[in-house]
CSV table of C-alpha atoms in Angstrom, one decimal:
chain,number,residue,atom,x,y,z
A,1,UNK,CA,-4.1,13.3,-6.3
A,2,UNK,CA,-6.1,13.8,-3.4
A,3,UNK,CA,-6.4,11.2,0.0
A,4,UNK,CA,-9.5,9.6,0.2
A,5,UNK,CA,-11.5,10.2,3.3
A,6,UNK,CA,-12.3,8.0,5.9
A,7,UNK,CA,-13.3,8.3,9.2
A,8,UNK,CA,-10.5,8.7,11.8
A,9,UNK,CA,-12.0,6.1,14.4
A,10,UNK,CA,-14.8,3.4,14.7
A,11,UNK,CA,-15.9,1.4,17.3
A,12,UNK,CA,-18.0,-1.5,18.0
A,13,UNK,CA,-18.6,-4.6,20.8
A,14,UNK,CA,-17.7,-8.1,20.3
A,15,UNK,CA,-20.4,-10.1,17.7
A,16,UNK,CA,-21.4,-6.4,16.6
A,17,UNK,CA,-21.0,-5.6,13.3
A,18,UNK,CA,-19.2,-2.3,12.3
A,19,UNK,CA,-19.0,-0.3,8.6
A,20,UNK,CA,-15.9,2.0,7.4
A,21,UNK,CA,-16.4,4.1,4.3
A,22,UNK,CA,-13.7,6.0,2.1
A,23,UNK,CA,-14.7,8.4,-0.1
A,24,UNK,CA,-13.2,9.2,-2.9
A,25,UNK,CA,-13.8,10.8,-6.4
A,26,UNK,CA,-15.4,9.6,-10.1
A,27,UNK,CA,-11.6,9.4,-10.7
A,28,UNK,CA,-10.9,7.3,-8.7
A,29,UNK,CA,-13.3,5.2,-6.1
A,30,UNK,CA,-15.9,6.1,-8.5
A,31,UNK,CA,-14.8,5.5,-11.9
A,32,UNK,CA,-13.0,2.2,-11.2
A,33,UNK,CA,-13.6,-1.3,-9.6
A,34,UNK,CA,-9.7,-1.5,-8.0
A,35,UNK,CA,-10.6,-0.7,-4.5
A,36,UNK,CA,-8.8,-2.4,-1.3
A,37,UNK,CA,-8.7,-2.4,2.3
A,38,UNK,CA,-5.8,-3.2,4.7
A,39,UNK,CA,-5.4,-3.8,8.2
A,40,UNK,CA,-2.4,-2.8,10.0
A,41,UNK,CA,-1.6,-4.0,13.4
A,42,UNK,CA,0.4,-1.7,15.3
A,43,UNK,CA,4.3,-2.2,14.7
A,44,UNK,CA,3.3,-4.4,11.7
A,45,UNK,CA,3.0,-4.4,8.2
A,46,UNK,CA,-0.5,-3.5,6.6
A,47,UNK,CA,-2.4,-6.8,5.4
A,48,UNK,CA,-4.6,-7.1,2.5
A,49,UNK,CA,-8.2,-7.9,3.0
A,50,UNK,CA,-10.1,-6.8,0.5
A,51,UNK,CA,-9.3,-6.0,-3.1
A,52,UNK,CA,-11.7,-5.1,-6.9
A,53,UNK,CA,-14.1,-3.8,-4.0
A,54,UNK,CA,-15.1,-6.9,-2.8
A,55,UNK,CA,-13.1,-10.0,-3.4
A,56,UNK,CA,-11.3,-12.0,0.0
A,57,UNK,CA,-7.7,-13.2,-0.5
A,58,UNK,CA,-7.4,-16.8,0.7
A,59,UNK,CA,-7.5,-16.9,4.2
A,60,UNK,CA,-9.1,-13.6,5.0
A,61,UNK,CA,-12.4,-14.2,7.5
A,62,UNK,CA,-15.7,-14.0,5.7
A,63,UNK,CA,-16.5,-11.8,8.6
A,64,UNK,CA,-14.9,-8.8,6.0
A,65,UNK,CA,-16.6,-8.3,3.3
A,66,UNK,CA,-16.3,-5.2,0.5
A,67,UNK,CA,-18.9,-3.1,-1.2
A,68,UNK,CA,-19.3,0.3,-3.3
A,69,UNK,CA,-21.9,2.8,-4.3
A,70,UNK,CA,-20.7,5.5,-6.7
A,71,UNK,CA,-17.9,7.5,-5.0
A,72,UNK,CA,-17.8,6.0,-1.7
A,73,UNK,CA,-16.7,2.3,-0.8
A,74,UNK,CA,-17.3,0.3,2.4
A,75,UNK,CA,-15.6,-2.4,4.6
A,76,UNK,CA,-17.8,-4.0,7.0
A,77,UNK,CA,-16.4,-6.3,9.9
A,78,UNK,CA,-18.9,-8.3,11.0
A,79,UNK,CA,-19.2,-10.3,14.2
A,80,UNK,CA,-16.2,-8.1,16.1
A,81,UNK,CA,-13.3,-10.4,17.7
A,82,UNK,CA,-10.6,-8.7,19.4
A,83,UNK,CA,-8.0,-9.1,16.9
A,84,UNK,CA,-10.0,-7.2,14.7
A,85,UNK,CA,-8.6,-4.0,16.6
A,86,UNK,CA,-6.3,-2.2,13.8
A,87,UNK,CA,-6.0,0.8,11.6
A,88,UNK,CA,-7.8,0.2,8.5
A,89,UNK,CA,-6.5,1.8,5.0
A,90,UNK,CA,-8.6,1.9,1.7
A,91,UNK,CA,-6.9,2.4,-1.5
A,92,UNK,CA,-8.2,3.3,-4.8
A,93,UNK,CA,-6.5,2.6,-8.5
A,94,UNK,CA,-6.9,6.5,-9.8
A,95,UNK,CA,-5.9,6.4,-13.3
A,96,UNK,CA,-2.6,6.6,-15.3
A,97,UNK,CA,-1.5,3.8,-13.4
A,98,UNK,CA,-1.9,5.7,-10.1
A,99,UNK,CA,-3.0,4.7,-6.8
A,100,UNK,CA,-4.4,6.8,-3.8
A,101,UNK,CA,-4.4,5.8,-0.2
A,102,UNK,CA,-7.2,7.1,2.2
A,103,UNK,CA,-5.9,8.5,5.5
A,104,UNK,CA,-7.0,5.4,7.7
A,105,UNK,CA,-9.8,4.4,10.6
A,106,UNK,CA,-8.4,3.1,14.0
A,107,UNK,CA,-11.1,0.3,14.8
A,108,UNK,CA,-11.7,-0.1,18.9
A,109,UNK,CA,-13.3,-3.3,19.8
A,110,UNK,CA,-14.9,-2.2,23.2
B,1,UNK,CA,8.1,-18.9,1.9
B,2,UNK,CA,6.9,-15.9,-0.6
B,3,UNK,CA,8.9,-12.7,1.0
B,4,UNK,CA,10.0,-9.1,0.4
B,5,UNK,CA,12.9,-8.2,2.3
B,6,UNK,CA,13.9,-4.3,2.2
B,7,UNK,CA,17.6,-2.7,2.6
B,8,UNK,CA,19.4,0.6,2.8
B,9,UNK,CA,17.3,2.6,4.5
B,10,UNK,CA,19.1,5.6,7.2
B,11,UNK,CA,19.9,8.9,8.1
B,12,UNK,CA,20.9,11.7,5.2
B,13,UNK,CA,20.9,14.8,5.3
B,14,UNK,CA,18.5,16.9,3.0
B,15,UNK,CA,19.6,17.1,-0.2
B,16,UNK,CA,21.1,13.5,0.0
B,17,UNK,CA,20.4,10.5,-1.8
B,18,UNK,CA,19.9,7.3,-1.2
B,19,UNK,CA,18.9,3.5,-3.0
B,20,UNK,CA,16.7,1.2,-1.0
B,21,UNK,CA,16.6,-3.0,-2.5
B,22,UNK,CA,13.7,-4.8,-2.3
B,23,UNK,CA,14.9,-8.7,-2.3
B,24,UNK,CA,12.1,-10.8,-3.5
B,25,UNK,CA,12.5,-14.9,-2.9
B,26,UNK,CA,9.4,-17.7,-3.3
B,27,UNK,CA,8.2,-16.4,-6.3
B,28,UNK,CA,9.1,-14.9,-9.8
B,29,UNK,CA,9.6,-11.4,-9.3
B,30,UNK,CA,9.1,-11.5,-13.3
B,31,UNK,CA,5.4,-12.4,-12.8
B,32,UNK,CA,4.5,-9.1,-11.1
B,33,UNK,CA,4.0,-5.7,-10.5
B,34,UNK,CA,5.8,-4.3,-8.1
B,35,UNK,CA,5.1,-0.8,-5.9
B,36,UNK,CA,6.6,1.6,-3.3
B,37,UNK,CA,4.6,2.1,-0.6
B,38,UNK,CA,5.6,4.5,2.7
B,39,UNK,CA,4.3,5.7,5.6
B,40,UNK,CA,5.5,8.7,7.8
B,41,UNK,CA,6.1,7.8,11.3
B,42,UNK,CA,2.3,7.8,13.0
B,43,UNK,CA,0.6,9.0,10.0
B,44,UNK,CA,-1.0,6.6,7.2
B,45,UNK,CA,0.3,4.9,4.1
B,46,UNK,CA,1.1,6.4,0.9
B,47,UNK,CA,1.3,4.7,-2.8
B,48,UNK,CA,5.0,5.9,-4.0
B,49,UNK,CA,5.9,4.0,-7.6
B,50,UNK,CA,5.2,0.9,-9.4
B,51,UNK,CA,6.4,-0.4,-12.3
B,52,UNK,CA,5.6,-3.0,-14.2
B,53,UNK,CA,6.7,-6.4,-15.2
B,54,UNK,CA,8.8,-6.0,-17.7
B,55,UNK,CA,9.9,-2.3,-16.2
B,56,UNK,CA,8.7,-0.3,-19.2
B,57,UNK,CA,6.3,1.4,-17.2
B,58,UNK,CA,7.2,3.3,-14.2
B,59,UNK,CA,5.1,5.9,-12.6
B,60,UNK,CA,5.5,7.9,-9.5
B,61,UNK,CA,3.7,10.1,-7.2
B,62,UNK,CA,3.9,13.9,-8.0
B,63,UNK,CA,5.5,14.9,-4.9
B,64,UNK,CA,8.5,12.3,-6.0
B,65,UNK,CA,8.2,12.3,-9.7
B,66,UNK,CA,11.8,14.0,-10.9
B,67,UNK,CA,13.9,12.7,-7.8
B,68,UNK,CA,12.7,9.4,-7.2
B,69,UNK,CA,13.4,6.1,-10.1
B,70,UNK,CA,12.2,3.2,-9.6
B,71,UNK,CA,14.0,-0.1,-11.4
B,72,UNK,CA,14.0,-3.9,-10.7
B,73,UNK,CA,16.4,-6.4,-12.5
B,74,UNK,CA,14.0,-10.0,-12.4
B,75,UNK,CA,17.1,-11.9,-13.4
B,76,UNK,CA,18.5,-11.3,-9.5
B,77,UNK,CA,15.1,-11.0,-8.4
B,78,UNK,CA,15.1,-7.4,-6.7
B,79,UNK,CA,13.5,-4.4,-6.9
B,80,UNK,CA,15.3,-0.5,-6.3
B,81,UNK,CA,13.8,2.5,-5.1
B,82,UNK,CA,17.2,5.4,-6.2
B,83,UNK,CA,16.4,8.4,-4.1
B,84,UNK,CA,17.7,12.2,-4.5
B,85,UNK,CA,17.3,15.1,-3.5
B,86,UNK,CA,15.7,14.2,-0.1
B,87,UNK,CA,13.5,16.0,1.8
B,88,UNK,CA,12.1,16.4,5.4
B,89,UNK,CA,8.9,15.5,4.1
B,90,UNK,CA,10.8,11.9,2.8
B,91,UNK,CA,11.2,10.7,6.2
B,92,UNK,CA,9.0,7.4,6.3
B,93,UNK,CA,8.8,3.9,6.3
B,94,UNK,CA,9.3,2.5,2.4
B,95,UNK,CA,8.2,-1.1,2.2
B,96,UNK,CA,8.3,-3.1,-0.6
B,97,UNK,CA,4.8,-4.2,-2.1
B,98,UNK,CA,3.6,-7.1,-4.3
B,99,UNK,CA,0.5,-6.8,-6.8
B,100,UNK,CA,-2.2,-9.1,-7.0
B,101,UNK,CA,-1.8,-11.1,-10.2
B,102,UNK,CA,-5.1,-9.9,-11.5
B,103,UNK,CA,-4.9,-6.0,-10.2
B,104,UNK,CA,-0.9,-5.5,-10.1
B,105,UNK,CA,-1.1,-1.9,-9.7
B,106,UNK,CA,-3.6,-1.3,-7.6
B,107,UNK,CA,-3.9,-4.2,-4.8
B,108,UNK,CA,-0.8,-5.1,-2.5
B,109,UNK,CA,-1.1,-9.1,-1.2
B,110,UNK,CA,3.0,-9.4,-0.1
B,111,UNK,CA,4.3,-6.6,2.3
B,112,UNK,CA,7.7,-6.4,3.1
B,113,UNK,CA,9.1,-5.4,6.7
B,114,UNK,CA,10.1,-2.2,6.1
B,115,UNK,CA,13.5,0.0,6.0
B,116,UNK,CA,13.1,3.3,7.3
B,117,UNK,CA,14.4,6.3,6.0
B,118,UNK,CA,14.8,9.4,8.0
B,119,UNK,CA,16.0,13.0,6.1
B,120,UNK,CA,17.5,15.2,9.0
B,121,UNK,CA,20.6,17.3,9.4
């Protein structure tokens, strides 16, 4: 199976809002609700924030929130703190009890 | 404290093998599915095996499937990751990955640290 794609970088100010898509496939971002986002610190292990597209684990911001439209899902970080500087990963459930990783976004908070 | 805690990761040469543990402690490792995840050094994370509860499923990524088995015994609470035939390309990070209860195989909510694995003669 294939990576999904995301966007290498992204960027935004404090308070500023800022959107990450991954594209994918009908096999996978498409044709299922299992999508996630992580956010790795550097020198850390990734950190779920996002998973079935849209739902928050306890203790994840509200500032993160999840959406999809047909092959390509979204993470939008909304009102930018510093800490929110990371790599970002989405992940996509792709059938036959496979998962596929897109190929990350470094977010800059300027 | 829920935790993953990864072993046996190091240096072998290509063609060597290796078997990483995954020791899981406040929870019951029975509960869940479990996964492989790696990640090359600098370069992004990649989904490597799962299997499932009861470990009568097992899948694996292509580029692993035949030299790679993944097993967990929930009775000692652990999870293995046996690895042959190495490769180059097998140099990574492997960390140790609890599902979420309602999306075991395909959202990850309990990371371990990490052991590292590096293929190189």
């Amino acid at each position: 199976q294939s990576a999904l794609t995301q966007p290498p970088s992204a960027s935004g100010s404090p308070g500023q809002s800022v959107t990450i898509s991954c594209t994918g496939t009908s096999s996978d971002v498409g044709g299922h609700n299992y999508v996630s986002w992580y956010q790795q610190h550097p020198g850390k292990a990734p950190k779920l924030m996002i998973y079935e597209v849209s739902k928050r684990p306890s203790g994840v911001p509200d500032r993160f929130s999840g959406s999809k439209s047909g092959n390509t899902a979204s993470l939008t970080v909304s009102g930018l703190q510093a800490e929110d500087e990371a790599d970002y990963y989405c992940s996509s459930y792709a059938g036959s009890n496979k998962l596929v990783f897109g190929g990350g976004t470094k977010l800059t908070v300027l | 404290e829920v935790q993953l805690v990864e072993s046996g990761g190091g240096l072998v040469q290509p063609g060597g093998s290796l078997r990483l543990s995954c020791a899981a402690s406040g929870f019951t490792l029975s509960t869940y599915y479990m996964t492989w995840v790696r990640q090359a050094p600098g370069k992004g994370l990649e989904w490597v095996a799962n299997i499932k509860q009861d470990g009568t499923e097992k899948t694996y990524v292509d580029s692993v499937k035949d030299r790679f088995s993944i097993s967990r015994d929930n009775a000692k609470n652990s999870l293995s990751l046996e690895m042959n035939s190495l490769r180059a390309e097998d140099t990574a990070l492997y960390y140790c990955v609890r599902g979420v209860i309602t999306a075991g195989r395909s959202a990850f909510d309990i990371w371990g640290q990490g052991t590292m694995v590096t293929v190189s003669s």
